[in-house]
Amino acid sequence: MSVISLGSLARRAAAAPEQEPLPDSYFEASPAELAERIGQAKETLGSKLVVLGHHYQRDDIIRWADFIGDSFKLARYGAGRRDADFIVFCGVHFMAESADILAAEHQSVILPNLTAGCSMADMANIHQVEEAWEHLTRASNRRIVPVTYMNSAANLKAFVGEHGGAVCTSSNARTILDWAFTQGEQVLFFPDQHLGRNTGLRMGIPLSEMAVWDPWALGGGEDPDNYRRSRILLWKGHCSVHARFTVGQIEEARRTHPGVRIVVHPECENAVVEAADDYGSTEKIVAVVNAARPGTTFGIGTEVNLVNRLAHEHPDKTIFCLDPVVCPCSTMYRIHPAYLLWVLDNLLDGRVKNRIIVPERDKQWARAALDRMLALG
Ligand code: 13P
Ligand code: SF4
């Protein structure tokens, strides 16, 4: 029979947020009208407001961001802007939750469209993680350290904090895993198997010392000895956008563009990362392109809004997405200017719509897990 702590029982109560319908006028407004009204609202709200934009946001949202970055940079930046009362997070739900966990009490974090989630984050829930934890800790006589990718719900971050682990992002996964192995002998890494596997391999941990836990399979799906023996226990989750990139696409890019530099995100599967010239977080991809000489050709394996923006910003370079079939992150795309204007109009009228509030019971432990990450860098 499973033993569940009171803290985790309380964690189960989190309800899925629902987006209220917007008045038709927001969808009837032309792009130019939306832009003009967003600009005016931002000006009126002044320094009370800060707009954060993830690199995958569409151009007509990014233009309003006071700060653009990857998940790590945005978490850091949100935590540092104590002067702003309202943090409007143009990204996805788990990012806004993290901003709320790190925000001061007087600050409200707002997600313009509550349906902007992350399909990878949804591949692990608290029930499944508790079940896996119970199974794995019972089977192993070694200390297991839980590490969750930033792309996870707040209650999973809380679980990790409560069990002595930390959060990581794609830009610091190596640092956090190095640290985790100073705390214990095994790491349970969720929800992205690819980031965990790619990082472990670069640390010199062979595949024979990694096992995959499938939350939908009885007992995780592998021989119990594999879980006992392995150093990294990978959750069977993935990003559907990055799963589209293949070694075949890289070979084709090298054939059609001799000299091309291939850069991919570490959410891609290992064979793709190995076939690339470089890999890293969205921020790293931007930095690699910025630092390259004019005339360089890049084939990039990440979300297409970012790739197209880089191509537009660097007319002196040839930049294309490795996936010939456009692959936007459909949930990031749900942050449309109409939603941004709607939340700003409401702020002007004294109403805070779409506030993301992480329950207090999760906040404390989730914060511990995020603070550990921020302290490690
Ligand atoms: P970054 O932390 O690299 O911005 O990645 C976030 C993400 O969701 C990638 O799919
Ligand atoms: Fe989630 Fe993938 Fe979209 Fe990133 S690109 S937010 S991991 S679904």
CSV table of C-alpha atoms and ligand atoms in Angstrom, one decimal:
chain,number,residue,atom,x,y,z
A,1,MET,CA,0.0,0.0,0.0
A,2,SER,CA,1.4,3.4,-0.8
A,3,VAL,CA,2.3,5.8,2.0
A,4,ILE,CA,1.4,9.4,1.1
A,5,SER,CA,2.5,12.4,3.2
A,6,LEU,CA,-0.1,15.1,4.2
A,7,GLY,CA,1.8,17.6,2.2
A,8,SER,CA,1.4,15.6,-1.0
A,9,LEU,CA,-2.2,14.9,-0.3
A,10,ALA,CA,-2.8,18.7,-0.1
A,11,ARG,CA,-0.8,19.0,-3.4
A,12,ARG,CA,-3.4,16.9,-5.2
A,13,ALA,CA,-6.0,19.6,-4.9
A,14,ALA,CA,-4.6,21.9,-7.5
A,15,ALA,CA,-7.3,22.7,-10.1
A,16,ALA,CA,-6.7,23.3,-13.8
A,17,PRO,CA,-7.1,27.0,-14.7
A,18,GLU,CA,-9.8,28.0,-17.1
A,19,GLN,CA,-9.6,30.8,-19.6
A,20,GLU,CA,-12.6,33.1,-19.7
A,21,PRO,CA,-13.8,34.0,-23.1
A,22,LEU,CA,-12.7,37.4,-24.4
A,23,PRO,CA,-15.2,40.0,-25.7
A,24,ASP,CA,-15.5,39.7,-29.5
A,25,SER,CA,-14.1,43.2,-30.0
A,26,TYR,CA,-10.6,41.9,-29.2
A,27,PHE,CA,-10.7,39.5,-32.1
A,28,GLU,CA,-12.4,42.0,-34.4
A,29,ALA,CA,-9.6,44.6,-33.9
A,30,SER,CA,-7.0,44.7,-36.6
A,31,PRO,CA,-3.3,43.9,-35.9
A,32,ALA,CA,-2.5,47.6,-36.1
A,33,GLU,CA,-5.2,48.6,-33.7
A,34,LEU,CA,-4.2,45.9,-31.2
A,35,ALA,CA,-0.6,47.1,-31.5
A,36,GLU,CA,-1.5,50.8,-30.9
A,37,ARG,CA,-3.7,50.0,-27.9
A,38,ILE,CA,-1.0,47.7,-26.3
A,39,GLY,CA,1.6,50.4,-26.8
A,40,GLN,CA,-0.7,53.0,-25.1
A,41,ALA,CA,-1.6,50.6,-22.2
A,42,LYS,CA,2.1,49.8,-21.6
A,43,GLU,CA,2.9,53.5,-21.5
A,44,THR,CA,0.1,54.3,-19.0
A,45,LEU,CA,1.1,51.4,-16.7
A,46,GLY,CA,4.7,52.5,-16.9
A,47,SER,CA,7.2,50.9,-14.4
A,48,LYS,CA,4.4,49.2,-12.5
A,49,LEU,CA,4.4,46.7,-15.4
A,50,VAL,CA,7.0,44.4,-16.8
A,51,VAL,CA,6.4,42.2,-19.8
A,52,LEU,CA,8.6,39.0,-20.1
A,53,GLY,CA,8.8,37.1,-23.4
A,54,HIS,CA,10.2,33.7,-24.0
A,55,HIS,CA,12.2,33.2,-27.2
A,56,TYR,CA,9.4,31.1,-28.8
A,57,GLN,CA,6.8,33.8,-28.6
A,58,ARG,CA,5.5,35.2,-31.9
A,59,ASP,CA,7.0,38.4,-33.2
A,60,ASP,CA,3.8,40.4,-32.6
A,61,ILE,CA,4.2,39.6,-28.8
A,62,ILE,CA,8.1,39.7,-28.6
A,63,ARG,CA,8.0,43.3,-29.7
A,64,TRP,CA,6.3,44.2,-26.4
A,65,ALA,CA,8.6,42.3,-24.2
A,66,ASP,CA,10.8,44.4,-21.8
A,67,PHE,CA,13.0,41.3,-21.4
A,68,ILE,CA,13.4,38.3,-23.7
A,69,GLY,CA,15.2,35.1,-22.7
A,70,ASP,CA,15.2,31.4,-22.1
A,71,SER,CA,13.5,29.8,-19.1
A,72,PHE,CA,16.5,30.3,-16.8
A,73,LYS,CA,17.1,34.0,-17.7
A,74,LEU,CA,13.4,34.8,-17.4
A,75,ALA,CA,13.2,33.2,-13.9
A,76,ARG,CA,16.2,35.2,-12.8
A,77,TYR,CA,14.9,38.4,-14.3
A,78,GLY,CA,11.4,38.1,-12.9
A,79,ALA,CA,12.9,37.5,-9.4
A,80,GLY,CA,15.0,40.7,-9.8
A,81,ARG,CA,12.3,43.1,-10.8
A,82,ARG,CA,10.8,43.9,-7.3
A,83,ASP,CA,9.7,47.4,-8.4
A,84,ALA,CA,7.0,46.1,-10.8
A,85,ASP,CA,3.6,45.3,-9.4
A,86,PHE,CA,2.6,43.3,-12.4
A,87,ILE,CA,4.7,40.7,-14.3
A,88,VAL,CA,2.9,39.8,-17.5
A,89,PHE,CA,4.5,36.5,-18.6
A,90,CYS,CA,4.4,35.9,-22.3
A,91,GLY,CA,5.4,32.2,-22.2
A,92,VAL,CA,3.7,29.1,-20.9
A,93,HIS,CA,2.0,28.1,-17.7
A,94,PHE,CA,5.0,26.5,-15.9
A,95,MET,CA,7.1,29.6,-16.6
A,96,ALA,CA,4.5,31.9,-15.0
A,97,GLU,CA,4.2,29.6,-12.0
A,98,SER,CA,8.0,29.8,-11.5
A,99,ALA,CA,7.8,33.6,-11.7
A,100,ASP,CA,5.0,33.6,-9.1
A,101,ILE,CA,7.1,31.3,-6.8
A,102,LEU,CA,10.0,33.7,-7.0
A,103,ALA,CA,7.9,36.9,-6.9
A,104,ALA,CA,7.6,39.2,-3.9
A,105,GLU,CA,4.2,39.3,-2.1
A,106,HIS,CA,3.1,42.6,-3.7
A,107,GLN,CA,3.7,41.3,-7.2
A,108,SER,CA,1.0,39.6,-9.4
A,109,VAL,CA,2.1,37.3,-12.2
A,110,ILE,CA,-0.2,37.2,-15.2
A,111,LEU,CA,-0.4,34.7,-18.0
A,112,PRO,CA,-2.3,36.4,-20.9
A,113,ASN,CA,-3.9,33.1,-22.0
A,114,LEU,CA,-4.5,30.4,-19.4
A,115,THR,CA,-4.6,27.7,-22.1
A,116,ALA,CA,-0.9,28.2,-22.9
A,117,GLY,CA,0.5,25.0,-21.2
A,118,CYS,CA,3.3,22.7,-22.2
A,119,SER,CA,2.6,19.2,-23.5
A,120,MET,CA,5.9,17.9,-22.1
A,121,ALA,CA,5.2,19.3,-18.6
A,122,ASP,CA,1.8,17.5,-18.7
A,123,MET,CA,3.6,14.2,-19.2
A,124,ALA,CA,4.4,14.0,-15.4
A,125,ASN,CA,1.9,14.7,-12.7
A,126,ILE,CA,2.2,14.5,-8.9
A,127,HIS,CA,0.4,11.2,-8.6
A,128,GLN,CA,2.7,9.5,-11.1
A,129,VAL,CA,5.8,11.0,-9.6
A,130,GLU,CA,4.8,9.9,-6.1
A,131,GLU,CA,4.1,6.4,-7.3
A,132,ALA,CA,7.5,6.2,-9.1
A,133,TRP,CA,9.3,7.6,-6.1
A,134,GLU,CA,7.8,5.1,-3.7
A,135,HIS,CA,8.6,2.3,-6.1
A,136,LEU,CA,12.1,3.3,-6.8
A,137,THR,CA,13.1,4.3,-3.2
A,138,ARG,CA,11.7,1.0,-1.9
A,139,ALA,CA,13.7,-1.0,-4.5
A,140,SER,CA,17.0,0.9,-4.1
A,141,ASN,CA,19.3,1.0,-1.1
A,142,ARG,CA,21.0,4.1,-2.5
A,143,ARG,CA,20.1,7.7,-2.0
A,144,ILE,CA,18.0,9.0,-5.0
A,145,VAL,CA,18.0,12.7,-5.7
A,146,PRO,CA,15.0,14.1,-7.6
A,147,VAL,CA,15.7,16.7,-10.3
A,148,THR,CA,12.9,18.3,-12.3
A,149,TYR,CA,13.2,20.2,-15.5
A,150,MET,CA,11.8,23.7,-15.3
A,151,ASN,CA,9.1,22.4,-17.7
A,152,SER,CA,7.0,21.0,-14.9
A,153,ALA,CA,4.1,22.0,-12.7
A,154,ALA,CA,4.7,23.8,-9.4
A,155,ASN,CA,3.7,20.8,-7.3
A,156,LEU,CA,6.4,18.7,-8.9
A,157,LYS,CA,8.9,21.4,-8.1
A,158,ALA,CA,7.6,21.3,-4.6
A,159,PHE,CA,8.0,17.6,-4.5
A,160,VAL,CA,11.6,17.9,-5.6
A,161,GLY,CA,12.3,20.7,-3.0
A,162,GLU,CA,10.8,18.6,-0.2
A,163,HIS,CA,12.9,15.6,-1.2
A,164,GLY,CA,16.3,17.4,-1.3
A,165,GLY,CA,16.5,17.9,-5.0
A,166,ALA,CA,16.6,20.9,-7.4
A,167,VAL,CA,15.1,22.4,-10.6
A,168,CYS,CA,17.2,22.6,-13.7
A,169,THR,CA,16.8,24.3,-17.1
A,170,SER,CA,18.3,23.4,-20.4
A,171,SER,CA,21.1,25.9,-19.8
A,172,ASN,CA,22.2,24.5,-16.4
A,173,ALA,CA,21.3,20.8,-16.5
A,174,ARG,CA,24.9,19.8,-16.3
A,175,THR,CA,25.6,21.9,-13.3
A,176,ILE,CA,22.6,20.7,-11.5
A,177,LEU,CA,23.3,17.0,-12.2
A,178,ASP,CA,26.9,17.4,-11.1
A,179,TRP,CA,25.5,18.8,-7.8
A,180,ALA,CA,22.9,16.1,-7.5
A,181,PHE,CA,25.6,13.4,-7.6
A,182,THR,CA,27.3,15.1,-4.6
A,183,GLN,CA,24.0,14.6,-2.7
A,184,GLY,CA,23.2,11.0,-3.6
A,185,GLU,CA,24.1,8.1,-5.9
A,186,GLN,CA,21.1,8.0,-8.2
A,187,VAL,CA,19.1,10.8,-9.9
A,188,LEU,CA,15.4,10.6,-10.8
A,189,PHE,CA,15.1,13.1,-13.7
A,190,PHE,CA,11.7,14.3,-15.0
A,191,PRO,CA,9.9,14.9,-17.2
A,192,ASP,CA,12.2,15.2,-20.3
A,193,GLN,CA,14.1,12.0,-20.9
A,194,HIS,CA,16.1,13.6,-23.7
A,195,LEU,CA,17.6,16.4,-21.7
A,196,GLY,CA,18.4,14.0,-18.9
A,197,ARG,CA,20.0,11.5,-21.3
A,198,ASN,CA,22.0,14.1,-23.3
A,199,THR,CA,23.3,15.6,-20.1
A,200,GLY,CA,24.2,12.3,-18.5
A,201,LEU,CA,26.1,11.1,-21.7
A,202,ARG,CA,28.1,14.4,-21.8
A,203,MET,CA,29.0,13.7,-18.1
A,204,GLY,CA,30.4,10.4,-19.2
A,205,ILE,CA,27.6,8.3,-17.8
A,206,PRO,CA,27.0,5.4,-20.3
A,207,LEU,CA,23.5,4.4,-21.5
A,208,SER,CA,23.9,1.1,-19.6
A,209,GLU,CA,23.8,3.2,-16.4
A,210,MET,CA,20.5,4.9,-17.3
A,211,ALA,CA,17.0,3.4,-17.1
A,212,VAL,CA,13.7,4.8,-18.3
A,213,TRP,CA,10.7,5.0,-16.1
A,214,ASP,CA,7.5,4.8,-18.0
A,215,PRO,CA,4.6,6.2,-15.8
A,216,TRP,CA,2.1,4.3,-17.9
A,217,ALA,CA,3.8,0.9,-17.6
A,218,LEU,CA,3.5,-1.5,-14.6
A,219,GLY,CA,6.5,-1.0,-12.3
A,220,GLY,CA,8.0,1.6,-14.8
A,221,GLY,CA,8.3,-1.0,-17.6
A,222,GLU,CA,11.9,-2.1,-17.1
A,223,ASP,CA,13.5,-5.0,-15.2
A,224,PRO,CA,13.7,-3.9,-11.5
A,225,ASP,CA,17.4,-4.6,-11.5
A,226,ASN,CA,17.9,-1.8,-14.1
A,227,TYR,CA,16.4,0.7,-11.7
A,228,ARG,CA,18.6,-0.5,-8.9
A,229,ARG,CA,21.8,-0.5,-11.0
A,230,SER,CA,21.3,2.7,-13.0
A,231,ARG,CA,22.7,6.1,-12.0
A,232,ILE,CA,20.1,8.2,-13.9
A,233,LEU,CA,16.5,7.2,-13.9
A,234,LEU,CA,14.9,9.0,-16.8
A,235,TRP,CA,11.2,9.8,-17.0
A,236,LYS,CA,9.6,8.8,-20.2
A,237,GLY,CA,8.5,12.3,-21.4
A,238,HIS,CA,9.5,14.4,-24.4
A,239,CYS,CA,8.7,17.6,-26.3
A,240,SER,CA,6.6,17.0,-29.4
A,241,VAL,CA,8.1,20.0,-31.1
A,242,HIS,CA,11.7,18.8,-30.7
A,243,ALA,CA,10.8,15.1,-31.3
A,244,ARG,CA,10.3,16.1,-35.0
A,245,PHE,CA,14.0,16.7,-35.6
A,246,THR,CA,15.9,13.8,-37.1
A,247,VAL,CA,19.4,12.8,-38.1
A,248,GLY,CA,18.1,12.5,-41.7
A,249,GLN,CA,17.2,16.2,-41.7
A,250,ILE,CA,20.8,17.0,-40.6
A,251,GLU,CA,22.3,14.8,-43.3
A,252,GLU,CA,20.1,16.5,-45.9
A,253,ALA,CA,21.1,20.0,-44.6
A,254,ARG,CA,24.8,19.0,-44.8
A,255,ARG,CA,24.3,17.8,-48.4
A,256,THR,CA,22.4,20.8,-49.6
A,257,HIS,CA,24.3,23.4,-47.6
A,258,PRO,CA,28.0,22.4,-47.5
A,259,GLY,CA,29.7,24.1,-44.5
A,260,VAL,CA,26.4,24.5,-42.6
A,261,ARG,CA,26.5,24.7,-38.8
A,262,ILE,CA,23.9,22.6,-37.1
A,263,VAL,CA,22.7,23.8,-33.7
A,264,VAL,CA,19.9,22.0,-31.8
A,265,HIS,CA,18.1,22.2,-28.5
A,266,PRO,CA,18.9,19.4,-25.9
A,267,GLU,CA,15.2,18.4,-25.9
A,268,CYS,CA,16.1,16.6,-29.2
A,269,GLU,CA,16.9,12.9,-29.1
A,270,ASN,CA,20.5,11.9,-28.5
A,271,ALA,CA,21.3,10.8,-32.1
A,272,VAL,CA,20.3,14.3,-33.3
A,273,VAL,CA,22.4,16.1,-30.6
A,274,GLU,CA,25.3,13.9,-31.5
A,275,ALA,CA,25.0,14.6,-35.2
A,276,ALA,CA,24.8,18.4,-34.6
A,277,ASP,CA,27.8,20.8,-34.3
A,278,ASP,CA,26.5,22.4,-31.1
A,279,TYR,CA,23.5,22.3,-28.8
A,280,GLY,CA,22.0,24.3,-26.0
A,281,SER,CA,19.1,26.3,-24.6
A,282,THR,CA,17.3,28.8,-26.6
A,283,GLU,CA,19.5,31.5,-25.2
A,284,LYS,CA,22.6,29.6,-26.2
A,285,ILE,CA,21.3,29.1,-29.7
A,286,VAL,CA,20.7,32.9,-30.0
A,287,ALA,CA,24.2,33.5,-28.6
A,288,VAL,CA,25.9,31.1,-31.1
A,289,VAL,CA,24.1,32.8,-34.1
A,290,ASN,CA,24.9,36.3,-32.8
A,291,ALA,CA,28.6,35.4,-32.4
A,292,ALA,CA,29.0,33.9,-35.9
A,293,ARG,CA,30.7,35.6,-38.8
A,294,PRO,CA,28.6,37.2,-41.6
A,295,GLY,CA,28.0,34.6,-44.4
A,296,THR,CA,27.7,31.7,-41.9
A,297,THR,CA,24.9,29.2,-42.7
A,298,PHE,CA,22.9,27.7,-39.8
A,299,GLY,CA,20.5,24.7,-39.7
A,300,ILE,CA,18.6,25.0,-36.4
A,301,GLY,CA,16.7,22.4,-34.5
A,302,THR,CA,14.3,24.3,-32.4
A,303,GLU,CA,10.9,26.0,-32.4
A,304,VAL,CA,10.2,27.9,-35.7
A,305,ASN,CA,9.2,31.3,-34.3
A,306,LEU,CA,12.7,31.6,-32.9
A,307,VAL,CA,14.4,30.3,-36.0
A,308,ASN,CA,12.5,32.7,-38.3
A,309,ARG,CA,13.2,35.7,-36.0
A,310,LEU,CA,17.0,34.8,-36.1
A,311,ALA,CA,16.8,34.6,-39.9
A,312,HIS,CA,15.1,38.0,-40.0
A,313,GLU,CA,17.5,39.6,-37.6
A,314,HIS,CA,20.6,38.3,-39.4
A,315,PRO,CA,20.2,39.1,-43.1
A,316,ASP,CA,23.9,38.6,-43.5
A,317,LYS,CA,23.6,34.9,-42.5
A,318,THR,CA,21.6,32.0,-44.0
A,319,ILE,CA,19.4,30.5,-41.2
A,320,PHE,CA,16.8,27.8,-41.7
A,321,CYS,CA,14.8,25.4,-39.6
A,322,LEU,CA,15.9,21.7,-39.9
A,323,ASP,CA,12.3,20.6,-40.1
A,324,PRO,CA,10.9,21.5,-43.5
A,325,VAL,CA,7.4,21.1,-42.2
A,326,VAL,CA,6.8,24.2,-39.9
A,327,CYS,CA,6.8,23.1,-36.3
A,328,PRO,CA,5.6,25.9,-34.0
A,329,CYS,CA,4.9,25.2,-30.3
A,330,SER,CA,1.1,25.4,-30.5
A,331,THR,CA,0.8,26.4,-26.8
A,332,MET,CA,3.3,29.2,-26.9
A,333,TYR,CA,1.4,30.4,-30.0
A,334,ARG,CA,-1.7,30.9,-27.9
A,335,ILE,CA,-0.4,34.1,-26.5
A,336,HIS,CA,-1.9,36.3,-29.1
A,337,PRO,CA,-1.9,40.1,-29.0
A,338,ALA,CA,-5.6,40.1,-28.3
A,339,TYR,CA,-5.0,38.3,-25.0
A,340,LEU,CA,-2.1,40.6,-24.1
A,341,LEU,CA,-4.3,43.7,-24.7
A,342,TRP,CA,-7.2,42.2,-22.8
A,343,VAL,CA,-5.1,41.6,-19.6
A,344,LEU,CA,-3.5,45.1,-19.9
A,345,ASP,CA,-6.9,46.8,-20.4
A,346,ASN,CA,-8.1,45.0,-17.3
A,347,LEU,CA,-5.1,46.2,-15.3
A,348,LEU,CA,-5.9,49.8,-16.5
A,349,ASP,CA,-9.4,49.2,-15.1
A,350,GLY,CA,-8.0,48.0,-11.8
A,351,ARG,CA,-8.7,44.3,-12.4
A,352,VAL,CA,-6.1,41.6,-12.4
A,353,LYS,CA,-7.1,38.9,-14.8
A,354,ASN,CA,-5.4,35.5,-15.3
A,355,ARG,CA,-3.3,35.8,-12.2
A,356,ILE,CA,-1.2,32.7,-11.6
A,357,ILE,CA,-1.1,31.8,-7.9
A,358,VAL,CA,0.8,28.9,-6.7
A,359,PRO,CA,-0.8,27.6,-3.5
A,360,GLU,CA,1.2,28.5,-0.4
A,361,ARG,CA,1.6,24.8,0.5
A,362,ASP,CA,3.6,24.2,-2.7
A,363,LYS,CA,5.3,27.6,-2.8
A,364,GLN,CA,7.7,27.0,0.1
A,365,TRP,CA,9.2,23.8,-1.2
A,366,ALA,CA,9.1,24.8,-4.9
A,367,ARG,CA,11.0,27.9,-3.9
A,368,ALA,CA,13.6,25.8,-2.1
A,369,ALA,CA,14.1,23.8,-5.3
A,370,LEU,CA,14.3,26.9,-7.5
A,371,ASP,CA,16.6,28.7,-5.1
A,372,ARG,CA,18.9,25.8,-5.1
A,373,MET,CA,19.1,26.0,-8.9
A,374,LEU,CA,19.6,29.8,-8.9
A,375,ALA,CA,22.3,29.5,-6.2
A,376,LEU,CA,24.1,26.9,-8.3
A,377,GLY,CA,23.9,29.1,-11.5
B,1,13P,P1,14.7,27.1,-22.9
B,1,13P,O1,14.9,27.0,-21.4
B,1,13P,O2,15.9,26.6,-23.6
B,1,13P,O3,14.2,28.4,-23.3
B,1,13P,O4,13.6,26.0,-23.3
B,1,13P,C1,12.3,26.0,-22.8
B,1,13P,C2,11.5,25.2,-23.7
B,1,13P,O5,10.3,25.0,-23.4
B,1,13P,C3,12.1,24.5,-24.8
B,1,13P,O6,11.2,23.7,-25.5
B,2,SF4,FE1,6.8,22.6,-24.0
B,2,SF4,FE2,8.0,21.7,-26.2
B,2,SF4,FE3,6.5,23.9,-26.3
B,2,SF4,FE4,8.9,23.9,-25.0
B,2,SF4,S1,8.5,23.7,-27.2
B,2,SF4,S2,7.0,24.8,-24.2
B,2,SF4,S3,8.9,21.8,-24.2
B,2,SF4,S4,5.8,21.8,-25.9
